[in-house]
Short mmCIF file of C-alpha atoms in Angstrom, two decimals:
data_model
loop_
_atom_site.label_atom_id
_atom_site.label_comp_id
_atom_site.label_asym_id
_atom_site.label_seq_id
_atom_site.Cartn_x
_atom_site.Cartn_y
_atom_site.Cartn_z
CA MET A 252 71.07 121.46 119.99
CA ALA A 253 71.96 124.52 120.81
CA PRO A 254 73.40 125.21 124.75
CA LEU A 255 70.72 125.52 127.64
CA PRO A 256 70.88 129.86 128.84
CA ASP A 257 72.48 130.06 131.53
CA GLY A 258 70.61 132.23 134.96
CA PHE A 259 68.02 129.79 135.26
CA SER A 260 66.35 131.18 138.77
CA TYR A 261 64.23 128.05 140.91
CA ALA A 262 61.39 128.62 140.24
CA GLU A 263 61.68 128.53 136.45
CA TRP A 264 63.71 125.31 136.78
CA ASN A 265 60.68 123.94 138.92
CA ALA A 266 58.35 124.79 136.37
CA THR A 267 59.60 122.96 133.54
CA TYR A 268 60.27 119.52 135.79
CA ASN A 269 56.98 119.79 136.72
CA ALA A 270 55.66 120.09 133.49
CA LEU A 271 57.10 117.12 132.75
CA SER A 272 56.82 115.70 134.72
CA PHE A 273 52.86 115.72 134.75
CA GLY A 274 53.58 114.53 130.58
CA ILE A 275 54.62 111.23 132.37
CA ALA A 276 51.73 110.71 134.44
CA ALA A 277 49.51 111.88 131.96
CA MET A 278 50.17 110.36 129.59
CA GLY A 279 51.49 106.92 131.74
CA SER A 280 47.82 106.31 133.13
CA ALA A 281 46.24 107.22 129.78
CA THR A 282 48.39 104.27 128.11
CA ILE A 283 47.34 102.20 131.51
CA PHE A 284 43.94 103.50 130.71
CA PHE A 285 43.39 103.11 127.24
CA TRP A 286 44.31 99.08 126.80
CA LEU A 287 41.74 98.16 130.20
CA GLN A 288 39.51 99.97 128.46
CA LEU A 289 39.98 96.85 124.89
CA PRO A 290 37.85 94.27 125.82
CA ASN A 291 34.29 97.19 127.08
CA VAL A 292 34.00 98.04 123.31
CA THR A 293 33.86 96.09 120.04
CA LYS A 294 35.77 94.98 117.29
CA SER A 295 35.50 97.61 115.32
CA TYR A 296 37.55 99.92 117.16
CA ARG A 297 40.06 98.23 119.28
CA THR A 298 42.60 99.50 116.51
CA ALA A 299 42.09 103.00 117.03
CA LEU A 300 41.83 102.44 120.23
CA THR A 301 44.71 100.48 120.43
CA ILE A 302 46.07 103.28 118.05
CA THR A 303 45.20 105.46 121.24
CA GLY A 304 47.73 103.51 124.39
CA ILE A 305 50.83 103.47 121.22
CA VAL A 306 50.10 107.64 120.62
CA THR A 307 50.32 107.83 124.89
CA LEU A 308 52.93 105.21 125.35
CA ILE A 309 55.11 106.80 123.20
CA ALA A 310 55.26 109.94 124.42
CA THR A 311 55.68 108.29 128.06
CA TYR A 312 59.11 107.42 126.23
CA HIS A 313 60.18 110.40 125.03
CA TYR A 314 58.95 112.27 128.82
CA ILE A 315 60.85 110.07 130.94
CA ARG A 316 63.84 111.02 128.38
CA ILE A 317 63.44 114.59 127.64
CA PHE A 318 62.90 115.08 131.79
CA ASN A 319 66.28 112.69 132.42
CA SER A 320 67.57 114.99 130.10
CA TRP A 321 66.31 118.31 131.85
CA SER A 322 67.33 116.71 135.13
CA GLU A 323 70.78 115.70 133.75
CA ALA A 324 71.44 119.29 132.86
CA PHE A 325 71.79 121.03 136.36
CA THR A 326 72.85 120.56 139.79
CA VAL A 327 70.00 122.13 141.93
CA ALA A 328 71.28 123.02 145.35
CA SER A 329 71.02 124.78 148.81
CA LYS A 330 74.18 126.57 150.61
CA ASP A 331 74.31 126.67 153.69
CA GLY A 332 69.99 127.32 153.92
CA GLY A 333 69.10 129.18 151.72
CA ASP A 334 67.41 129.41 148.41
CA TYR A 335 68.01 126.62 146.34
CA GLU A 336 70.10 127.67 143.46
CA VAL A 337 70.09 126.44 139.71
CA GLN A 338 73.14 126.10 138.00
CA LEU A 339 74.35 124.41 134.12
CA THR A 340 76.29 120.69 134.95
CA GLY A 341 77.58 121.05 131.13
CA ALA A 342 75.48 117.81 129.89
CA PRO A 343 72.90 118.72 127.01
CA PHE A 344 69.24 118.99 127.47
CA ASN A 345 68.29 116.96 124.21
CA ASP A 346 65.32 118.31 122.90
CA GLY A 347 64.87 116.88 119.76
CA TYR A 348 62.84 114.02 121.46
CA ARG A 349 59.93 115.93 121.12
CA TYR A 350 60.31 115.53 116.86
CA VAL A 351 60.65 111.92 117.43
CA ASP A 352 57.89 111.63 119.65
CA TRP A 353 55.94 114.10 117.29
CA LEU A 354 57.23 112.02 114.01
CA LEU A 355 55.56 108.99 115.09
CA THR A 356 52.95 110.05 117.10
CA VAL A 357 50.74 112.24 114.88
CA PRO A 358 50.22 110.43 112.18
CA LEU A 359 48.54 108.35 114.10
CA LEU A 360 46.81 110.53 115.67
CA LEU A 361 44.74 111.58 113.08
CA ILE A 362 44.60 108.07 111.83
CA GLU A 363 43.03 106.39 115.50
CA LEU A 364 40.48 109.76 114.23
CA ILE A 365 39.58 108.28 111.15
CA LEU A 366 39.15 105.50 112.23
CA VAL A 367 37.00 105.79 114.62
CA MET A 368 34.64 107.87 113.03
CA LYS A 369 33.84 104.83 110.81
CA LEU A 370 34.99 106.42 107.07
CA PRO A 371 34.19 104.44 104.23
CA GLN A 372 37.34 102.11 103.73
CA ALA A 373 37.79 103.95 100.32
CA GLY A 374 37.27 107.41 102.28
CA THR A 375 39.39 105.60 105.84
CA VAL A 376 42.56 105.16 103.11
CA SER A 377 43.04 107.78 101.20
CA LEU A 378 42.37 110.20 104.60
CA SER A 379 44.66 108.60 106.49
CA TRP A 380 47.26 109.21 103.66
CA LYS A 381 46.73 112.33 103.39
CA LEU A 382 46.45 113.93 106.61
CA GLY A 383 49.48 110.77 108.30
CA LEU A 384 51.78 112.12 105.46
CA ALA A 385 51.23 115.64 105.45
CA SER A 386 50.92 115.79 109.25
CA ALA A 387 54.67 113.91 108.79
CA LEU A 388 55.75 117.23 106.60
CA MET A 389 54.65 119.45 109.37
CA VAL A 390 56.72 117.74 111.23
CA ALA A 391 59.55 117.35 109.63
CA LEU A 392 59.55 121.33 108.02
CA GLY A 393 59.20 122.36 111.05
CA TYR A 394 62.81 121.15 113.63
CA PRO A 395 65.68 122.87 111.70
CA GLY A 396 63.92 126.26 112.33
CA GLU A 397 63.36 124.12 116.24
CA ILE A 398 66.71 124.21 116.69
CA GLN A 399 68.08 127.51 114.72
CA GLU A 400 68.76 130.50 117.01
CA ASP A 401 68.29 133.14 113.47
CA LEU A 402 64.88 134.81 113.92
CA ALA A 403 65.08 135.03 110.32
CA VAL A 404 65.20 130.90 109.75
CA ARG A 405 62.75 130.27 112.46
CA TRP A 406 60.09 132.25 110.94
CA PHE A 407 61.60 131.23 107.53
CA TRP A 408 60.94 127.31 108.46
CA TRP A 409 57.73 128.30 110.54
CA CYS A 410 55.57 128.79 107.46
CA LEU A 411 57.00 126.35 105.43
CA SER A 412 55.30 124.12 108.43
CA MET A 413 52.55 125.95 108.48
CA ILE A 414 50.95 124.74 105.01
CA PRO A 415 50.66 121.25 105.70
CA PHE A 416 49.47 122.27 109.25
CA CYS A 417 47.03 124.36 107.47
CA TYR A 418 45.84 121.86 105.63
CA VAL A 419 44.89 118.97 107.68
CA VAL A 420 43.58 121.82 110.30
CA PHE A 421 40.75 122.59 107.89
CA THR A 422 40.30 119.37 106.39
CA LEU A 423 39.30 118.58 110.19
CA ALA A 424 37.28 121.50 111.26
CA VAL A 425 35.82 121.44 107.30
CA GLY A 426 36.08 117.99 106.06
CA LEU A 427 35.21 116.27 108.40
CA ALA A 428 31.69 118.03 109.15
CA GLU A 429 30.02 116.12 106.65
CA ALA A 430 31.54 112.40 108.26
CA THR A 431 30.30 113.82 111.47
CA SER A 432 26.80 114.63 110.73
CA LYS A 433 26.42 111.28 109.89
CA GLN A 434 27.90 109.77 113.50
CA PRO A 435 24.64 106.84 114.20
CA SER A 436 23.59 109.01 116.96
CA PRO A 437 23.56 112.66 118.45
CA ALA A 438 25.48 111.34 121.80
CA ALA A 439 28.25 110.19 119.25
CA ALA A 440 27.99 113.30 117.05
CA SER A 441 29.02 115.31 119.81
CA LEU A 442 32.14 112.76 120.97
CA ALA A 443 33.01 113.74 117.15
CA SER A 444 32.64 116.55 116.19
CA ALA A 445 34.35 117.73 120.86
CA ALA A 446 37.63 115.40 119.23
CA ARG A 447 38.05 117.01 116.74
CA TYR A 448 37.81 120.41 117.62
CA LEU A 449 39.93 119.71 120.30
CA THR A 450 42.78 118.21 117.66
CA VAL A 451 42.33 122.11 116.19
CA LEU A 452 42.49 123.77 119.61
CA SER A 453 45.33 122.74 120.88
CA TRP A 454 47.74 121.73 117.25
CA CYS A 455 46.72 125.71 116.85
CA THR A 456 48.87 125.55 120.27
CA TYR A 457 51.87 124.24 118.88
CA PRO A 458 53.39 128.00 116.81
CA PHE A 459 51.99 130.04 119.28
CA VAL A 460 54.68 128.32 121.99
CA TYR A 461 57.26 128.40 118.83
CA MET A 462 56.79 132.10 118.58
CA VAL A 463 58.07 131.89 121.01
CA LYS A 464 62.18 132.08 120.58
CA SER A 465 61.09 133.69 117.63
CA VAL A 466 59.10 136.97 118.60
CA GLY A 467 62.61 138.62 120.42
CA LEU A 468 61.87 136.77 123.98
CA ALA A 469 65.36 134.60 124.90
CA GLY A 470 67.49 132.81 127.56
CA PRO A 471 65.38 130.90 130.99
CA ALA A 472 61.98 132.71 130.12
CA ALA A 473 61.49 131.89 126.46
CA THR A 474 62.85 127.88 128.05
CA MET A 475 60.71 127.43 131.03
CA TYR A 476 57.86 128.71 128.52
CA GLU A 477 58.13 126.72 125.39
CA GLN A 478 58.73 123.40 127.68
CA VAL A 479 55.47 124.46 130.19
CA GLY A 480 53.79 125.40 126.13
CA TYR A 481 54.29 121.84 124.49
CA SER A 482 54.14 119.89 127.52
CA LEU A 483 50.33 121.01 128.32
CA ALA A 484 49.73 120.99 124.73
CA ASP A 485 51.23 117.47 124.27
CA VAL A 486 48.50 116.05 127.45
CA LEU A 487 45.22 117.79 125.73
CA ALA A 488 46.68 116.82 121.94
CA LYS A 489 47.58 113.04 123.30
CA ALA A 490 45.83 112.53 126.64
CA VAL A 491 42.91 113.67 126.54
CA PHE A 492 42.05 113.85 123.15
CA GLY A 493 42.49 109.86 123.48
CA VAL A 494 39.85 110.08 125.76
CA LEU A 495 37.30 111.31 123.24
CA ILE A 496 38.65 108.43 121.08
CA TRP A 497 37.56 105.95 123.96
CA ALA A 498 33.96 107.39 125.03
CA LEU A 499 33.32 107.82 121.03
CA ALA A 500 34.41 104.02 120.26
CA SER A 501 32.48 103.34 123.95
CA GLU A 502 28.67 105.14 122.56
CA LYS A 503 29.29 103.64 119.07
CA SER A 504 30.15 99.78 120.60
CA ALA A 505 26.82 100.59 122.60
CA ILE A 506 24.52 101.60 120.19
CA GLU A 507 26.60 98.45 117.90
CA GLU A 508 25.90 96.29 120.64
CA SER A 509 22.08 96.79 121.04
CA GLY A 510 21.38 96.88 117.58
CA LYS A 511 22.47 93.13 117.01
CA LEU A 512 20.04 92.37 120.60
CA MET A 513 17.15 94.29 118.50
CA PRO A 514 14.66 91.67 117.26
CA LYS A 515 13.97 91.02 113.67
#
């Protein structure tokens, strides 16, 4: 865990502070919403929606830890009524919480999508294992580079982590296309497609944010861009993605319930 660079402006510190605060609010409120919606979907989709809430709950916890760590790493004060000055306290800023979070939540995100699509059991188990392990490997390979200052080492680990990343993205974009087309209604197919492509879109932001420090950008600005970028990507990949999972579960539940009520 590299020490924070000195020389943060109040704007840079405040942007990160607000991004982390936004992450807490978004993930926490999403968790409450998903679990309150459990009675409104059929039993077939409650596991997926429960996992969705677990993902945002884990993220809420880790965002609180990151937020507290960020706050403890600085003192912010106005001297003699002037502009706020930001100074390091010497306490470490532990950004490793993000990787612990991703190691838990990224495989679960993929599993919840597979479950809500209601594939055949053999396909569900096979895909869950393949995508879950590939996504966990991706996160594990990314962490050694994240904590390095040496650009060559960062690029080495970035390249390694992109191998399982590309496999997962290809499976989402292409491998699940047939299963998406077999959803029970056009609305369900559209929601499943949106969930897949939102995952691909939000995931593609992570390698670019990771590269912020790999292209020579350093100092407080690089830290700010990294923290704000990761926070926004997380909200898209977890809270917004979870809303699509809920919408898909609700749509398919309504179709199944209406089918049971129709006279035979």
